Amino acid sequence: MKRLLTLLASCALISASAQTVSSPDGDVKVSFSLSQSGRPTYSIDYKHHKAVLPSGLGVRTKQGDMVEGFEITDITNSSFDQTWSPVWGENSTIRDHYNEMAVALRQKESGREMIIRFRVYDDGVGFRYEWPEQRGLTYFVVTDEVTEFAMSGDHNAFWIPGDYDTQEYDYTESHLSEIRALMPKAVTHNDSQFVFSPTGVQTALQMKSAEGLYINIHEAALVDYSCMHLDLDDKKMVFRSQLTPNAQGDMCYICAPCHTPWRTVTVTDDAREVLASNLILNLNEPCALEDTSWIKPVKYMGVWWEMITNASSWNYTDVPAVDIESFDYTKAKPNGRHGANNEKVRRYIDFAAEHGFDQLLVEGWNIGWEDWSGKSKENVFDFVTPYPDFDLPALQAYAQSKGIRLMMHHETSSSIRNYERRMDEAYQFMVDNGYNAVKSGYVGNIIPRGEHHYGQWLNNHYLYAIKKAADYKIMVNAHEAVRPTGLCRTYPNMIGNESARGTEYQAFGGTKPHHVTILPFTRLQGGPMDFTPGIFCMDLSTFAPNGSKVNSTLANQLALYVTMPSPLQMAADLPEHYAKYMDAFEFIKEVAVDWSESHYLLAEPGDYIVAARKAKESDEWFVGGVTDENERTVEVDFSFLPKGEKFEATFYVDGKDAHYATNPESYDIYTKKVDAKSTMKLRMAAGGGFAISIKPVK
Amino acid sequence: MKRLLTLLASCALISASAQTVSSPDGDVKVSFSLSQSGRPTYSIDYKHHKAVLPSGLGVRTKQGDMVEGFEITDITNSSFDQTWSPVWGENSTIRDHYNEMAVALRQKESGREMIIRFRVYDDGVGFRYEWPEQRGLTYFVVTDEVTEFAMSGDHNAFWIPGDYDTQEYDYTESHLSEIRALMPKAVTHNDSQFVFSPTGVQTALQMKSAEGLYINIHEAALVDYSCMHLDLDDKKMVFRSQLTPNAQGDMCYICAPCHTPWRTVTVTDDAREVLASNLILNLNEPCALEDTSWIKPVKYMGVWWEMITNASSWNYTDVPAVDIESFDYTKAKPNGRHGANNEKVRRYIDFAAEHGFDQLLVEGWNIGWEDWSGKSKENVFDFVTPYPDFDLPALQAYAQSKGIRLMMHHETSSSIRNYERRMDEAYQFMVDNGYNAVKSGYVGNIIPRGEHHYGQWLNNHYLYAIKKAADYKIMVNAHEAVRPTGLCRTYPNMIGNESARGTEYQAFGGTKPHHVTILPFTRLQGGPMDFTPGIFCMDLSTFAPNGSKVNSTLANQLALYVTMPSPLQMAADLPEHYAKYMDAFEFIKEVAVDWSESHYLLAEPGDYIVAARKAKESDEWFVGGVTDENERTVEVDFSFLPKGEKFEATFYVDGKDAHYATNPESYDIYTKKVDAKSTMKLRMAAGGGFAISIKPVK
């Protein structure tokens, strides 16, 4: 690691002419100036392209607007170049290399001081508002942030509806000007949702300009602030930040000295660089945990898909309501459909252990599932009491005797106070019973009522849960929480998140095949997703009262373990479905979940992604390729392999007649010798893909 | 204890003609009927008076109104007579004797079932809504409760403004018809307040009819529901219940089987019976704690009045903001005014210990007071870190070496999540450091923002804090929490509450002299108040930068220890002020804080109260008398004393020239022999009173 910090310039009371700062390679340039009214304004150029046209900045607060009337009091330029090693991830080292310009401003009338800090990387820009300690501004309430992102044209965009409570939507690919017309169809039902505008969209938002520029807007290091969405002025093609309000309509309560999260614009003319970008991680603070030795990537199975598909139930009995403090489950009539029962869990343990998994998630193990959802019930779960047919200590002991662990599940039903009140006991219970990872969930509307999933109140909670989990050496995978913004760098025990439409929606009516070619450009920009891939039985009606079909081929499912990198990967299907295709299952068994290097070979959002990765502390490689609803043949160049070494590759590809809709489970497996000079044409069926495992020939 | 439960009548599908139930002595009669539209309706008669005219009942919910369209399906009558012993209180035993009528209703169209249960005591009525387990109604959201209390005339009322966040108002005495005009003047500033109506008032509301009937409306056993206020239709003289909404405007989230708190109407033609009533306590559940041996009444002093009067400060340093996680107080500049410093606390300990007090409250002992109020700051206190000039272990050890304890202080600044997150650690810290009682505070607007002090969310919190404190054997005295409703019967570690305008307001501009003649009829109906009496120096400017004067004579201050009974009584003034009047201070030293019997000798709300009480496990008696702004002479009849026994009484009376405004510290002390046959005329000055301690002559 080297660290280089150079003060390039600093001078008082700068004129209002544009101040610029460029990326280390010179391709990205930020220009800052004040408008005639004294409004801070920035623009971003990439090579000869306009990535962001001049766009206004500012924040409105209950204590007064900080939007106009500014003068520049100081400009500080510096550079930074450092290499750091994440605890887990796509690469074993990451270079953090940027040029910085901090513009110190004073609002003439109020005397208030604000700094806008830009960090310019080779692949994009981060900037944030900072308020130094000052007289006249201490505690303040942000009522609106008016950060603009002015687009240079009617770009193509991959968007989901802007919502304060969910990101679980299918992506729509359209021009910006089409968002308004397409919005009603894009807004599908969710248990908790609040769409704030007919032209509002979520970040990370991936766009592509007519001239081939890839522009991605997101944020980094969302801490003690509310989540930013984007609201589009579709006449001017200008996005404006839309923060998530609290129950009273206020956005954030903060106190100087403080700063906002980073607002980020990734910009490149090569789609693969978006996927390879470390901009978001780099803008986060270094690891805050002293000891990270207990954080281990996890490959797991789960008693879960059968509940999602409605083949079995989370709840033990069928009654309209239970008081978890007094209801006597031992006297209740079992509904006969309870998934998390001793016999079944043992079967799952046997299978998962036999095939080398680390953990087995069991949902529905604990009391309270009879009336957990949609009731605004506060005292909904206790997180420590198993159902009578789930002998927790015996099952955990059985699992550990076979070399795996049970994985804990904490569905909170968004009853936040109840969870926080019980959190210490729940985490201690995990420690006492041999658990070291928890999947948590935030289904339904938030209690306290009126708060939103993505507001400051909840963001504060999610991080509280992560930090407290670290005290107990527990890894957390939160579902329905705010979409990640790279905080896993600082808190690497945050090993997963959902915060997007995961595989479960294949059981809720299906997901568009292009989904997995977009998520890495959007949701995954902020951190890994517990996408729960690995479905091998695509017609759910064959085993469950469920008319849904999985819009994916089996080879596509395998590829996801590489194209959707995560330190937490599930094999989501039932053991009996894997048993039918044990040759294909071999890939899931072998594929790594942590990497020393990653290469994006081919990528186009909405169309296809091909990625190659080297397993950490190993000389094995894995390649994954996915396509959208279109069949396509791609040429894979194996030059990512070390030169002069020989490898044997096992190919898992779509069968000739494979098609996500008509023949999803058709695949072929073959092996071939490859080396760094190899290239190979590989066909992907509609909704299909391929996976390759590559081992050195000794 | 005897228990008698008789089923008197039960019959199906009753006609709509009035059903009645009377009190054991026959004086109070409740009539129930359905209106033509099928609305449940009740009235209350007392002897030949109409206490409550026919008044509608019902609840509106998001799942449908339950107001009209009812039929009676069953009426169940029963009687109950039991005597129980409170852990502490005004009497060592309490008789719970009532006749009950439970009216089972079915809403014809919806099929919903609701029971209205009446309990009729000799001194009033309690009734509540109950929802049995049923199909078609499980979880529901109460949006309005439309319980009416129709008055028979334009009664005189002792009222404070109806508010969702505070009861800290001076009382106004007026006819009901005058409330609207007097409201603007009655609404004085509070750090958190929300007045909901120009004719809204708080309970307990004391009224007196032209014919001399005392009618008091309140509630009992407020658990998991929102607090009820009253909104007056001042044309019809009908009060309607007004619940406290949450941030979204909803009142309560409940699930059948469930019930509301009891709505209570105390009714009598003798004002003394209002004060002697145990209606509210009786309507609460029995003690829920198995072991109550650790609950001990407490007489205490405090490093507090000097901060309230602005003679010293809670905060240690003067900076606009602190981050309690990182601010280094050891490097901060002390402001020189910090009250809770080692030297001063030792002086207080010396004085309090010398004079036999149990505990010494110290406010401002802990970090965070620099910016604690009005900032909507969430992470405001940690409850475990003392300021650098407060050597907690040494001071507690010093106190205990002298036979007393320090009393903990937890101001929460209404940052509820912060308090709950830290509560276990804070209580454990108390146990580890020898504390067994805490004064908690809820100043300012609630966080989560939009919630109110008296809403279901907060009521749930207050009780959570009480129950968890019991786990640690900690007694709680919560200030600014919801006004009590007799829950101290169930949780007797709830040894105090504020929830009204306490003595502190004498330092904030003064309080009307009649205040202490009203509080026992209103605020004290639900439980004891930490009123903090005992001020001996009435001109605050003599020792503090404070222009306020205490509107009370010194003898009046002494009387409050008897007229405002509480198991937690403070001697609130500074040691140096007591040192000037050590002969008068003797009464505070001697007076008991727990009683075996109590007698209200004379009472008229707004005018005067004279009470006599026997100390528990003792043969000493104490008498207190207070008057309003009018001088008056009362005749005290000592027939409460055991017949045939001789006593020596020490009288603490207003001096001849005493007057709360002009000569408040003038008093006389003399002794006299008394027995059960004695009567005595005693003069009280304007704003004055008297106190008597009575000891048997051996």
Tab-separated table of N, CA, C and O in Angstrom, chain B residues 478-531:
chain	number	residue	atom	x	y	z
B	478	ALA	N	-41.126	8.615	36.153
B	478	ALA	CA	-41.017	9.185	34.801
B	478	ALA	C	-41.681	10.553	34.727
B	478	ALA	O	-42.849	10.703	35.081
B	479	HIS	N	-40.942	11.522	34.250
B	479	HIS	CA	-41.473	12.867	34.032
B	479	HIS	C	-41.819	13.049	32.555
B	479	HIS	O	-41.173	12.456	31.693
B	480	GLU	N	-42.810	13.854	32.298
B	480	GLU	CA	-43.326	14.136	30.951
B	480	GLU	C	-43.919	12.905	30.263
B	480	GLU	O	-44.243	12.959	29.072
B	481	ALA	N	-44.041	11.789	30.977
B	481	ALA	CA	-44.724	10.621	30.406
B	481	ALA	C	-46.237	10.832	30.492
B	481	ALA	O	-46.708	11.812	31.078
B	482	VAL	N	-46.978	9.911	29.912
B	482	VAL	CA	-48.440	10.021	29.948
B	482	VAL	C	-48.921	10.051	31.402
B	482	VAL	O	-48.323	9.414	32.280
B	483	ARG	N	-50.006	10.799	31.654
B	483	ARG	CA	-50.516	10.877	33.030
B	483	ARG	C	-50.990	9.500	33.471
B	483	ARG	O	-51.521	8.734	32.684
B	484	PRO	N	-50.781	9.179	34.760
B	484	PRO	CA	-51.034	7.810	35.212
B	484	PRO	C	-52.518	7.468	35.265
B	484	PRO	O	-53.387	8.336	35.397
B	485	THR	N	-52.768	6.182	35.173
B	485	THR	CA	-54.132	5.650	35.164
B	485	THR	C	-54.226	4.452	36.099
B	485	THR	O	-54.925	3.489	35.821
B	486	GLY	N	-53.468	4.518	37.188
B	486	GLY	CA	-53.546	3.464	38.191
B	486	GLY	C	-52.661	2.265	37.933
B	486	GLY	O	-52.740	1.262	38.647
B	487	LEU	N	-51.788	2.360	36.936
B	487	LEU	CA	-50.931	1.210	36.619
B	487	LEU	C	-49.950	0.882	37.736
B	487	LEU	O	-49.360	-0.202	37.751
B	488	CYS	N	-49.770	1.808	38.677
B	488	CYS	CA	-48.871	1.535	39.803
B	488	CYS	C	-49.395	0.388	40.661
B	488	CYS	O	-48.638	-0.201	41.432
B	489	ARG	N	-50.674	0.051	40.517
B	489	ARG	CA	-51.163	-1.147	41.231
B	489	ARG	C	-50.486	-2.384	40.635
B	489	ARG	O	-50.043	-3.266	41.382
B	490	THR	N	-50.442	-2.448	39.327
B	490	THR	CA	-49.917	-3.623	38.632
B	490	THR	C	-48.388	-3.630	38.654
B	490	THR	O	-47.759	-4.680	38.775
B	491	TYR	N	-47.814	-2.449	38.545
B	491	TYR	CA	-46.350	-2.311	38.516
B	491	TYR	C	-45.934	-1.310	39.597
B	491	TYR	O	-45.669	-0.148	39.318
B	492	PRO	N	-45.884	-1.761	40.841
B	492	PRO	CA	-45.647	-0.801	41.933
B	492	PRO	C	-44.225	-0.240	41.967
B	492	PRO	O	-43.935	0.612	42.809
B	493	ASN	N	-43.361	-0.687	41.054
B	493	ASN	CA	-42.054	-0.023	40.956
B	493	ASN	C	-42.159	1.304	40.215
B	493	ASN	O	-41.186	2.037	40.096
B	494	MET	N	-43.358	1.604	39.718
B	494	MET	CA	-43.634	2.917	39.124
B	494	MET	C	-44.002	3.822	40.282
B	494	MET	O	-45.179	4.001	40.611
B	495	ILE	N	-42.978	4.365	40.944
B	495	ILE	CA	-43.250	5.053	42.202
B	495	ILE	C	-43.510	6.538	42.027
B	495	ILE	O	-43.777	7.241	43.013
B	496	GLY	N	-43.456	7.029	40.812
B	496	GLY	CA	-43.735	8.441	40.633
B	496	GLY	C	-43.946	8.781	39.180
B	496	GLY	O	-43.646	7.994	38.293
B	497	ASN	N	-44.509	9.947	38.959
B	497	ASN	CA	-44.709	10.496	37.628
B	497	ASN	C	-44.826	11.993	37.796
B	497	ASN	O	-45.157	12.475	38.871
B	498	GLU	N	-44.584	12.692	36.736
B	498	GLU	CA	-44.839	14.118	36.771
B	498	GLU	C	-46.189	14.326	36.091
B	498	GLU	O	-47.218	14.249	36.721
B	499	SER	N	-46.171	14.568	34.752
B	499	SER	CA	-47.399	14.598	33.955
B	499	SER	C	-48.371	15.648	34.444
B	499	SER	O	-49.586	15.463	34.395
B	500	ALA	N	-47.834	16.730	34.919
B	500	ALA	CA	-48.640	17.889	35.324
B	500	ALA	C	-47.644	19.014	35.597
B	500	ALA	O	-46.432	18.804	35.540
B	501	ARG	N	-48.189	20.160	35.896
B	501	ARG	CA	-47.357	21.311	36.204
B	501	ARG	C	-46.840	21.142	37.628
B	501	ARG	O	-47.590	21.289	38.595
B	502	GLY	N	-45.560	20.829	37.756
B	502	GLY	CA	-44.952	20.615	39.054
B	502	GLY	C	-44.374	21.894	39.619
B	502	GLY	O	-44.534	22.988	39.053
B	503	THR	N	-43.677	21.739	40.714
B	503	THR	CA	-43.112	22.897	41.400
B	503	THR	C	-42.147	23.688	40.517
B	503	THR	O	-41.974	24.890	40.684
B	504	GLU	N	-41.528	23.019	39.530
B	504	GLU	CA	-40.565	23.718	38.670
B	504	GLU	C	-41.164	24.971	38.043
B	504	GLU	O	-40.449	25.943	37.796
B	505	TYR	N	-42.479	24.951	37.794
B	505	TYR	CA	-43.085	26.120	37.150
B	505	TYR	C	-43.109	27.342	38.064
B	505	TYR	O	-43.303	28.458	37.605
B	506	GLN	N	-42.909	27.129	39.353
B	506	GLN	CA	-42.758	28.275	40.245
B	506	GLN	C	-41.488	29.055	39.884
B	506	GLN	O	-41.381	30.244	40.184
B	507	ALA	N	-40.553	28.352	39.227
B	507	ALA	CA	-39.332	29.029	38.773
B	507	ALA	C	-39.442	29.497	37.337
B	507	ALA	O	-38.521	30.107	36.794
B	508	PHE	N	-40.541	29.160	36.692
B	508	PHE	CA	-40.725	29.562	35.285
B	508	PHE	C	-41.812	30.625	35.165
B	508	PHE	O	-42.515	30.710	34.170
B	509	GLY	N	-41.981	31.426	36.209
B	509	GLY	CA	-42.997	32.468	36.141
B	509	GLY	C	-44.098	32.316	37.170
B	509	GLY	O	-44.949	33.189	37.320
B	510	GLY	N	-44.098	31.160	37.853
B	510	GLY	CA	-45.076	30.995	38.931
B	510	GLY	C	-46.284	30.184	38.518
B	510	GLY	O	-46.583	30.021	37.334
B	511	THR	N	-46.952	29.668	39.528
B	511	THR	CA	-48.142	28.830	39.342
B	511	THR	C	-49.239	29.407	40.218
B	511	THR	O	-48.965	29.950	41.295
B	512	LYS	N	-50.482	29.287	39.760
B	512	LYS	CA	-51.590	29.841	40.548
B	512	LYS	C	-51.681	29.147	41.905
B	512	LYS	O	-51.553	27.917	41.988
B	513	PRO	N	-51.958	29.887	42.966
B	513	PRO	CA	-52.043	29.257	44.295
B	513	PRO	C	-53.091	28.146	44.383
B	513	PRO	O	-52.911	27.191	45.138
B	514	HIS	N	-54.161	28.229	43.593
B	514	HIS	CA	-55.193	27.187	43.729
B	514	HIS	C	-54.745	25.838	43.136
B	514	HIS	O	-55.443	24.832	43.291
B	515	HIS	N	-53.592	25.821	42.450
B	515	HIS	CA	-53.119	24.616	41.756
B	515	HIS	C	-53.138	23.381	42.657
B	515	HIS	O	-53.646	22.321	42.262
B	516	VAL	N	-52.613	23.541	43.865
B	516	VAL	CA	-52.472	22.369	44.744
B	516	VAL	C	-53.792	21.950	45.382
B	516	VAL	O	-53.875	20.888	46.002
B	517	THR	N	-54.818	22.782	45.215
B	517	THR	CA	-56.147	22.362	45.687
B	517	THR	C	-56.919	21.650	44.569
B	517	THR	O	-58.007	21.129	44.807
B	518	ILE	N	-56.349	21.639	43.372
B	518	ILE	CA	-57.005	20.983	42.224
B	518	ILE	C	-56.309	19.678	41.865
B	518	ILE	O	-56.963	18.672	41.573
B	519	LEU	N	-54.976	19.673	41.894
B	519	LEU	CA	-54.232	18.481	41.457
B	519	LEU	C	-54.730	17.175	42.082
B	519	LEU	O	-54.866	16.170	41.379
B	520	PRO	N	-55.021	17.144	43.394
B	520	PRO	CA	-55.498	15.867	43.947
B	520	PRO	C	-56.826	15.408	43.336
B	520	PRO	O	-57.113	14.215	43.325
B	521	PHE	N	-57.602	16.329	42.795
B	521	PHE	CA	-58.866	15.964	42.153
B	521	PHE	C	-58.656	15.537	40.694
B	521	PHE	O	-59.579	14.997	40.073
B	522	THR	N	-57.516	15.839	40.141
B	522	THR	CA	-57.320	15.638	38.694
B	522	THR	C	-56.128	14.703	38.484
B	522	THR	O	-56.282	13.485	38.415
B	523	ARG	N	-54.968	15.291	38.427
B	523	ARG	CA	-53.766	14.527	38.118
B	523	ARG	C	-53.537	13.345	39.057
B	523	ARG	O	-53.136	12.255	38.622
B	524	LEU	N	-53.827	13.531	40.349
B	524	LEU	CA	-53.528	12.475	41.323
B	524	LEU	C	-54.541	11.334	41.310
B	524	LEU	O	-54.331	10.306	41.955
B	525	GLN	N	-55.631	11.512	40.573
B	525	GLN	CA	-56.614	10.426	40.495
B	525	GLN	C	-55.984	9.154	39.926
B	525	GLN	O	-56.382	8.054	40.269
B	526	GLY	N	-54.997	9.310	39.060
B	526	GLY	CA	-54.399	8.142	38.407
B	526	GLY	C	-53.181	7.588	39.105
B	526	GLY	O	-52.726	6.486	38.798
B	527	GLY	N	-52.648	8.359	40.062
B	527	GLY	CA	-51.444	7.888	40.734
B	527	GLY	C	-50.640	9.043	41.267
B	527	GLY	O	-50.928	10.210	40.973
B	528	PRO	N	-49.622	8.738	42.065
B	528	PRO	CA	-48.887	9.800	42.745
B	528	PRO	C	-48.057	10.649	41.784
B	528	PRO	O	-47.701	10.222	40.699
B	529	MET	N	-47.771	11.838	42.252
B	529	MET	CA	-47.002	12.782	41.456
B	529	MET	C	-45.724	13.139	42.195
B	529	MET	O	-45.731	13.358	43.407
B	530	ASP	N	-44.639	13.177	41.448
B	530	ASP	CA	-43.385	13.701	41.984
B	530	ASP	C	-43.457	15.221	41.859
B	530	ASP	O	-42.893	15.817	40.947
B	531	PHE	N	-44.187	15.825	42.801
B	531	PHE	CA	-44.507	17.257	42.696
B	531	PHE	C	-43.320	18.122	43.113
B	531	PHE	O	-43.261	19.282	42.798
